[in-house]
Tab-separated table of C-alpha atoms (C1' of nucleotides) and ligand atoms in Angstrom:
chain	number	residue	atom	x	y	z
A	1	MET	CA	119.463	127.089	141.895
A	2	ASP	CA	121.520	129.894	143.442
A	3	ALA	CA	124.203	129.624	146.146
A	4	ALA	CA	122.549	129.966	149.602
A	5	PRO	CA	123.550	133.054	151.292
A	6	LEU	CA	126.703	132.060	153.022
A	7	GLN	CA	127.228	134.713	155.972
A	8	VAL	CA	130.314	133.757	157.889
A	9	ILE	CA	132.830	132.105	155.844
A	10	PRO	CA	136.473	132.258	155.848
A	11	TYR	CA	137.374	134.568	152.720
A	12	ASP	CA	140.633	133.301	151.969
A	13	ARG	CA	141.812	133.250	148.447
A	14	PRO	CA	140.616	129.609	147.894
A	15	THR	CA	137.211	130.169	149.231
A	16	LEU	CA	136.812	133.388	147.254
A	17	SER	CA	138.007	131.420	144.002
A	18	ALA	CA	135.454	128.779	144.479
A	19	LEU	CA	132.703	131.710	145.037
A	20	LEU	CA	133.527	133.385	141.831
A	21	ARG	CA	133.801	130.193	139.847
A	22	ARG	CA	130.338	129.079	141.141
A	23	HIS	CA	128.994	132.248	139.925
A	24	GLY	CA	130.542	131.827	136.256
A	25	ILE	CA	133.246	134.409	136.933
A	26	ALA	CA	137.158	133.683	136.153
A	27	PRO	CA	139.027	134.411	139.384
A	28	THR	CA	141.713	136.925	138.492
A	29	HIS	CA	143.879	138.685	140.905
A	30	GLN	CA	141.887	141.903	140.668
A	31	ARG	CA	138.688	140.162	141.002
A	32	LEU	CA	139.739	138.395	143.960
A	33	GLU	CA	140.826	141.648	145.576
A	34	ILE	CA	137.647	143.374	145.051
A	35	ALA	CA	135.593	140.348	146.068
A	36	ARG	CA	137.758	140.260	149.326
A	37	VAL	CA	136.866	143.898	150.120
A	38	LEU	CA	133.251	143.188	149.573
A	39	PHE	CA	133.069	140.040	151.592
A	40	ALA	CA	135.730	140.398	154.323
A	41	ARG	CA	133.425	142.851	156.289
A	42	CYS	CA	129.914	142.824	155.022
A	43	GLN	CA	129.494	146.248	154.241
A	44	HIS	CA	127.705	148.608	151.638
A	45	LEU	CA	130.587	150.149	149.602
A	46	SER	CA	130.632	152.692	146.690
A	47	ALA	CA	132.792	151.909	143.763
A	48	GLU	CA	135.161	154.640	145.017
A	49	GLN	CA	135.388	152.920	148.485
A	50	ILE	CA	136.165	149.435	146.890
A	51	LEU	CA	138.689	151.082	144.745
A	52	HIS	CA	140.647	152.599	147.612
A	53	GLN	CA	140.187	149.499	149.858
A	54	ALA	CA	141.401	147.334	147.045
A	55	ASN	CA	144.432	149.361	146.592
A	56	GLU	CA	145.427	149.923	150.200
A	57	ARG	CA	148.456	147.620	150.207
A	58	HIS	CA	149.729	147.750	146.576
A	59	ALA	CA	148.073	149.743	144.027
A	60	GLU	CA	147.169	147.059	141.630
A	61	THR	CA	143.710	147.519	140.378
A	62	SER	CA	142.509	150.360	138.159
A	63	LYS	CA	139.213	152.234	138.537
A	64	ALA	CA	137.883	151.024	135.065
A	65	THR	CA	138.533	147.475	136.409
A	66	VAL	CA	136.621	147.979	139.738
A	67	TYR	CA	133.426	149.340	137.692
A	68	ASN	CA	133.986	146.443	135.330
A	69	THR	CA	134.135	144.054	138.020
A	70	LEU	CA	131.219	145.276	139.863
A	71	ASN	CA	129.007	145.195	137.030
A	72	LEU	CA	130.013	141.709	136.185
A	73	PHE	CA	129.382	140.406	139.783
A	74	ARG	CA	126.217	142.226	139.901
A	75	ASP	CA	124.973	140.658	136.397
A	76	ARG	CA	126.139	137.284	137.859
A	77	GLY	CA	124.260	137.691	141.217
A	78	LEU	CA	127.171	137.979	143.393
A	79	VAL	CA	126.338	141.334	144.690
A	80	ARG	CA	123.481	143.581	144.480
A	81	GLU	CA	123.143	147.361	144.124
A	82	VAL	CA	121.637	149.353	146.721
A	83	ILE	CA	119.908	152.834	145.455
A	84	VAL	CA	119.301	155.008	148.380
A	85	ASP	CA	121.632	157.999	147.254
A	86	PRO	CA	121.260	159.855	143.936
A	87	LYS	CA	124.874	160.496	143.977
A	88	ARG	CA	126.265	157.118	143.891
A	89	VAL	CA	125.424	153.404	143.892
A	90	PHE	CA	126.484	151.091	146.826
A	91	TYR	CA	127.174	147.479	146.430
A	92	ASP	CA	126.008	144.807	148.793
A	93	PRO	CA	127.583	141.364	148.979
A	94	ASN	CA	124.383	140.330	150.694
A	95	THR	CA	122.188	138.913	147.986
A	96	GLY	CA	119.618	137.356	150.370
A	97	PRO	CA	116.323	139.167	150.904
A	98	HIS	CA	116.699	141.860	153.507
A	99	HIS	CA	116.252	145.673	153.697
A	100	HIS	CA	117.986	149.007	154.407
A	101	LEU	CA	118.265	151.455	157.109
A	102	TYR	CA	119.988	154.619	155.513
A	103	ASN	CA	121.317	157.482	157.631
A	104	VAL	CA	120.823	160.401	155.219
A	105	ASP	CA	123.224	162.479	157.483
A	106	THR	CA	126.283	160.123	157.536
A	107	GLY	CA	125.533	158.196	154.316
A	108	GLU	CA	125.800	154.928	156.516
A	109	ILE	CA	123.781	151.890	155.544
A	110	THR	CA	122.823	149.046	157.947
A	111	ASP	CA	120.840	145.912	157.036
A	112	ILE	CA	117.519	145.143	158.275
A	113	PRO	CA	116.914	141.421	158.271
A	114	ALA	CA	114.000	140.273	156.292
A	115	ASP	CA	112.589	137.882	158.990
A	116	GLY	CA	110.706	139.771	161.422
A	117	LEU	CA	109.636	142.342	158.911
A	118	ARG	CA	106.156	141.654	157.733
A	119	LEU	CA	104.570	143.563	154.909
A	120	SER	CA	101.247	142.655	153.753
A	121	GLY	CA	98.436	144.419	151.472
A	122	LEU	CA	100.600	144.965	148.475
A	123	PRO	CA	98.325	145.559	145.356
A	124	GLU	CA	98.190	143.110	142.701
A	125	LEU	CA	100.550	143.616	139.759
A	126	PRO	CA	99.195	144.652	136.362
A	127	ALA	CA	99.010	141.619	134.113
A	128	GLY	CA	102.396	140.808	132.681
A	129	MET	CA	104.508	142.042	135.231
A	130	VAL	CA	106.935	140.083	137.231
A	131	THR	CA	108.249	141.037	140.811
A	132	GLU	CA	111.917	141.394	140.784
A	133	GLY	CA	112.112	142.583	144.330
A	134	VAL	CA	110.818	144.495	147.273
A	135	ASP	CA	112.988	147.272	148.754
A	136	VAL	CA	112.317	148.701	152.039
A	137	ILE	CA	114.293	151.903	152.943
A	138	VAL	CA	113.986	153.253	156.379
A	139	ARG	CA	115.591	156.890	156.156
A	140	VAL	CA	116.791	158.096	159.350
A	141	ARG	CA	118.776	161.278	160.485
A	142	SER	CA	120.731	162.045	163.752
A	143	ALA	CA	118.151	163.657	166.168
A	144	GLY	CA	118.467	167.490	166.331
A	145	VAL	CA	119.519	168.157	162.830
A	146	SER	CA	116.715	169.896	161.206
A	147	GLY	CA	115.988	169.121	157.602
A	148	LEU	CA	114.276	172.605	156.933
A	149	GLY	CA	115.618	175.913	157.165
B	1	MET	CA	101.048	171.727	160.115
B	2	ASP	CA	101.507	170.837	156.443
B	3	ALA	CA	98.857	171.224	153.906
B	4	ALA	CA	96.769	168.380	153.650
B	5	PRO	CA	97.434	166.249	150.566
B	6	LEU	CA	95.150	167.763	148.031
B	7	GLN	CA	94.575	165.112	145.235
B	8	VAL	CA	92.296	166.489	142.566
B	9	ILE	CA	92.251	170.286	142.445
B	10	PRO	CA	91.833	172.537	139.485
B	11	TYR	CA	95.368	173.571	138.694
B	12	ASP	CA	94.832	176.890	137.070
B	13	ARG	CA	97.285	179.765	137.744
B	14	PRO	CA	95.615	181.307	140.938
B	15	THR	CA	95.268	177.952	142.522
B	16	LEU	CA	98.948	177.106	141.860
B	17	SER	CA	100.094	180.739	143.052
B	18	ALA	CA	98.222	180.205	146.285
B	19	LEU	CA	99.868	176.712	146.667
B	20	LEU	CA	103.370	178.128	146.178
B	21	ARG	CA	102.746	181.178	148.392
B	22	ARG	CA	101.481	178.493	151.094
B	23	HIS	CA	105.024	177.073	150.961
B	24	GLY	CA	106.747	180.323	151.096
B	25	ILE	CA	107.563	180.520	147.348
B	26	ALA	CA	107.166	183.655	145.358
B	27	PRO	CA	105.000	182.507	142.391
B	28	THR	CA	106.938	183.422	139.213
B	29	HIS	CA	106.205	182.757	135.763
B	30	GLN	CA	108.637	179.746	135.324
B	31	ARG	CA	107.838	178.266	138.990
B	32	LEU	CA	104.218	178.409	137.939
B	33	GLU	CA	104.833	176.466	134.662
B	34	ILE	CA	106.858	173.797	136.457
B	35	ALA	CA	104.465	173.398	139.132
B	36	ARG	CA	101.810	173.085	136.539
B	37	VAL	CA	103.870	170.283	134.769
B	38	LEU	CA	104.202	168.622	138.308
B	39	PHE	CA	100.470	168.743	139.389
B	40	ALA	CA	98.484	168.750	136.519
B	41	ARG	CA	98.871	165.012	136.059
B	42	CYS	CA	100.128	163.540	139.050
B	43	GLN	CA	103.368	161.885	137.515
B	44	HIS	CA	107.028	161.181	138.658
B	45	LEU	CA	108.948	163.019	136.110
B	46	SER	CA	112.790	163.789	135.949
B	47	ALA	CA	114.102	167.198	135.711
B	48	GLU	CA	114.701	166.621	131.952
B	49	GLN	CA	111.307	165.610	131.257
B	50	ILE	CA	109.860	168.671	133.328
B	51	LEU	CA	112.136	171.047	131.252
B	52	HIS	CA	110.613	169.511	128.029
B	53	GLN	CA	107.253	169.833	129.119
B	54	ALA	CA	107.579	173.277	130.681
B	55	ASN	CA	108.729	174.404	127.302
B	56	GLU	CA	106.212	172.661	125.067
B	57	ARG	CA	104.213	175.912	123.958
B	58	HIS	CA	107.041	178.562	124.368
B	59	ALA	CA	110.636	178.028	125.318
B	60	GLU	CA	110.757	180.186	128.324
B	61	THR	CA	112.161	178.300	131.140
B	62	SER	CA	115.965	177.209	131.338
B	63	LYS	CA	117.577	174.072	132.508
B	64	ALA	CA	119.118	175.881	135.289
B	65	THR	CA	115.824	177.237	136.434
B	66	VAL	CA	114.364	173.839	136.363
B	67	TYR	CA	116.889	172.306	138.623
B	68	ASN	CA	116.930	175.469	141.021
B	69	THR	CA	113.019	175.408	141.081
B	70	LEU	CA	112.897	171.618	141.882
B	71	ASN	CA	115.278	171.895	144.607
B	72	LEU	CA	113.623	174.969	146.138
B	73	PHE	CA	110.337	172.862	145.902
B	74	ARG	CA	111.887	169.893	147.519
B	75	ASP	CA	113.336	172.150	150.241
B	76	ARG	CA	110.039	173.415	150.851
B	77	GLY	CA	108.155	170.230	150.879
B	78	LEU	CA	106.137	171.031	147.921
B	79	VAL	CA	107.468	167.879	146.170
B	80	ARG	CA	109.743	164.854	147.019
B	81	GLU	CA	112.326	163.165	145.319
B	82	VAL	CA	112.008	159.454	144.374
B	83	ILE	CA	115.378	157.551	144.265
B	84	VAL	CA	114.971	154.290	142.292
B	85	ASP	CA	117.245	154.824	139.326
B	86	PRO	CA	120.951	155.419	139.845
B	87	LYS	CA	120.756	157.409	136.577
B	88	ARG	CA	118.322	160.237	137.498
B	89	VAL	CA	116.047	161.827	140.294
B	90	PHE	CA	112.378	161.572	139.799
B	91	TYR	CA	110.210	164.262	141.207
B	92	ASP	CA	106.913	163.405	142.905
B	93	PRO	CA	104.158	166.016	143.628
B	94	ASN	CA	102.451	163.789	145.994
B	95	THR	CA	104.294	164.191	149.334
B	96	GLY	CA	101.784	162.276	151.511
B	97	PRO	CA	102.678	158.720	152.535
B	98	HIS	CA	102.658	156.467	149.899
B	99	HIS	CA	105.048	153.970	147.994
B	100	HIS	CA	106.263	153.088	144.584
B	101	LEU	CA	106.082	150.380	142.029
B	102	TYR	CA	108.902	150.728	139.645
B	103	ASN	CA	109.250	148.988	136.394
B	104	VAL	CA	112.803	148.678	135.708
B	105	ASP	CA	112.304	147.865	131.877
B	106	THR	CA	110.249	150.798	131.001
B	107	GLY	CA	111.179	153.153	133.827
B	108	GLU	CA	107.638	153.662	134.715
B	109	ILE	CA	106.870	154.787	138.453
B	110	THR	CA	103.482	153.928	139.818
B	111	ASP	CA	101.966	155.053	143.302
B	112	ILE	CA	101.121	152.310	145.852
B	113	PRO	CA	98.878	153.912	148.525
B	114	ALA	CA	99.992	153.708	152.075
B	115	ASP	CA	96.787	152.679	153.467
B	116	GLY	CA	96.210	149.025	152.780
B	117	LEU	CA	99.910	148.488	153.151
B	118	ARG	CA	100.862	147.202	156.394
B	119	LEU	CA	104.539	146.908	157.427
B	120	SER	CA	105.283	145.647	161.064
B	121	GLY	CA	108.416	144.435	162.744
B	122	LEU	CA	110.867	147.250	162.035
B	123	PRO	CA	113.641	146.992	164.454
B	124	GLU	CA	114.238	149.698	166.908
B	125	LEU	CA	116.182	152.715	165.707
B	126	PRO	CA	119.724	153.323	167.587
B	127	ALA	CA	119.489	156.011	170.070
B	128	GLY	CA	119.635	159.384	168.869
B	129	MET	CA	118.098	158.442	165.326
B	130	VAL	CA	114.822	159.913	164.171
B	131	THR	CA	112.979	158.266	161.218
B	132	GLU	CA	112.722	160.646	158.348
B	133	GLY	CA	110.420	158.328	156.190
B	134	VAL	CA	110.058	154.642	155.101
B	135	ASP	CA	110.127	154.065	151.280
B	136	VAL	CA	108.773	150.789	149.814
B	137	ILE	CA	109.743	150.142	146.226
B	138	VAL	CA	108.395	147.134	144.235
B	139	ARG	CA	110.480	146.551	141.444
B	140	VAL	CA	108.946	144.816	138.672
B	141	ARG	CA	109.647	143.879	135.037
B	142	SER	CA	107.591	143.002	132.096
B	143	ALA	CA	107.241	139.271	131.980
B	144	GLY	CA	109.258	137.385	129.719
B	145	VAL	CA	112.184	139.551	129.743
B	146	SER	CA	114.927	137.913	131.356
B	147	GLY	CA	117.511	139.717	133.579
B	148	LEU	CA	120.235	137.235	132.975
B	149	GLY	CA	122.083	136.202	129.966
C	1	DA	C1'	161.264	128.629	127.305
C	2	DC	C1'	158.229	130.411	123.340
C	3	DA	C1'	154.778	132.002	120.344
C	4	DG	C1'	149.694	132.230	119.735
C	5	DT	C1'	145.141	133.421	121.312
C	6	DG	C1'	141.500	135.341	123.549
C	7	DA	C1'	140.218	137.296	127.987
C	8	DA	C1'	141.108	141.064	131.276
C	9	DT	C1'	143.003	145.176	132.423
C	10	DT	C1'	143.656	149.871	131.843
C	11	DA	C1'	144.512	155.133	130.805
C	12	DG	C1'	142.244	158.249	129.285
C	13	DA	C1'	138.301	160.324	126.538
C	14	DA	C1'	133.343	160.734	126.648
C	15	DT	C1'	128.889	161.195	128.566
C	16	DG	C1'	125.245	162.853	131.214
C	17	DA	C1'	123.074	164.493	135.211
C	18	DT	C1'	123.428	168.062	138.373
C	19	DT	C1'	125.748	172.098	140.548
C	20	DC	C1'	128.238	176.205	140.251
C	21	DT	C1'	129.498	180.903	138.721
C	22	DT	C1'	128.540	185.019	137.393
C	23	DA	C1'	126.192	188.137	134.802
C	24	DA	C1'	121.703	189.827	132.805
C	25	DT	C1'	116.727	190.515	133.745
C	26	DG	C1'	112.822	191.978	135.973
C	27	DG	C1'	109.407	193.552	138.956
C	28	DA	C1'	108.006	196.451	143.303
C	29	DC	C1'	108.213	200.692	144.829
C	30	DG	C1'	109.275	205.398	145.689
D	1	DC	C1'	112.401	206.704	135.539
D	2	DG	C1'	116.013	204.699	138.951
D	3	DT	C1'	117.097	201.807	142.824
D	4	DC	C1'	116.951	197.234	144.852
D	5	DC	C1'	116.842	192.532	145.479
D	6	DA	C1'	115.391	188.219	143.686
D	7	DT	C1'	115.197	185.363	139.947
D	8	DT	C1'	116.797	183.730	135.766
D	9	DA	C1'	120.009	181.726	132.783
D	10	DA	C1'	124.307	180.499	129.954
D	11	DG	C1'	127.825	178.221	129.999
D	12	DA	C1'	131.595	176.179	132.678
D	13	DA	C1'	132.550	172.659	136.220
D	14	DT	C1'	131.968	168.534	139.076
D	15	DC	C1'	131.718	163.997	139.299
D	16	DA	C1'	129.928	159.051	138.897
D	17	DT	C1'	130.019	156.260	135.379
D	18	DT	C1'	130.628	154.249	130.642
D	19	DC	C1'	133.270	153.731	126.548
D	20	DT	C1'	137.217	153.089	123.498
D	21	DA	C1'	141.214	151.335	122.058
D	22	DA	C1'	145.413	149.644	123.177
D	23	DT	C1'	148.273	146.761	126.344
D	24	DT	C1'	149.112	142.986	129.237
D	25	DC	C1'	148.168	138.501	130.889
D	26	DA	C1'	147.098	133.861	131.453
D	27	DC	C1'	146.983	129.604	129.186
D	28	DT	C1'	147.770	126.386	125.901
D	29	DG	C1'	150.357	123.681	122.576
D	30	DT	C1'	154.878	123.091	121.050
E	1	LIG	MN1	125.410	150.560	136.803
E	2	LIG	MN1	119.388	166.919	144.348
E	3	LIG	ZN1	122.367	145.036	152.674
E	4	LIG	ZN1	104.543	158.759	144.199
DNA sequence: ACAGTGAATTAGAATGATTCTTAATGGACG
DNA sequence: CGTCCATTAAGAATCATTCTAATTCACTGT
């Protein structure tokens, strides 16, 4: 049983604490700060971006802790990774089923809700395989920008 | 007009030479060797794997050339990149529309033909955006391997 | 308040894929 | 042969991420 995907909750300290605890994560100051960055606006951020936003007021969280914490959050199912750019991983606080629009020019990632999107005709899995997830990535670019020379 | 997606062609030197030339690429020894590795079996290989396979008989291609050549092939539309693993890029000699099954345990990538797969209900693109492609990635794992602790 | 304890944090080194710099090589052609 | 320009390639650099090892922290029990 997973926590139902909460969308618009007040992300104050007590709420975030409860969220972490529900996922078996001890709510430390740094972890709460990182969780706040991720859940406040429901964005898709890289570790570097999260590090900067977490340290906007006072520098109090190290780069190592950001990576440790993101891996912990991922392992506990609090966030998911979005793999669209070979250069860096993005972290998505929305773990519910949904897909992504990726602007290859700007690097911007936008959610595509899973309802309304129908995909059928997937081949049967080879025996002994279990589906972990299906990712749909729509790659777009700003019109007028030629991809070739 | 792009070359029609040829599937089963005899990948001898003259054929590969013509293929490269059709894409505006001068067919050098190293490039032909790399093309042979990619097109012989229609696999999804990383740069490292391609380097090794290219140098199986005689070591004659450097790592730098493998990366240069793969980027050249990609820019000229000879191959496409497959982004499923944050650790490395895979190169796909099949540039026709198709999707991928990714075994997160073994790292194996399998093609899913595009026909037979129907996806509908994609949201309209914001104005000034052009779709570059739609990737569907089915992530699977070998049954019995728990992703959690 | 204070020591003890295990978990969390962190600075900095290490790793590894990829790119960059720059110099050597090589084929085409006169 | 010698010139010319593309190609190749060794090794340095970059950069995201992980690892190591040591410090700090939050609690607990006194
Ligand atoms: Mn990771
Ligand atoms: Mn690349
Ligand atoms: Zn998302
Ligand atoms: Zn493929």
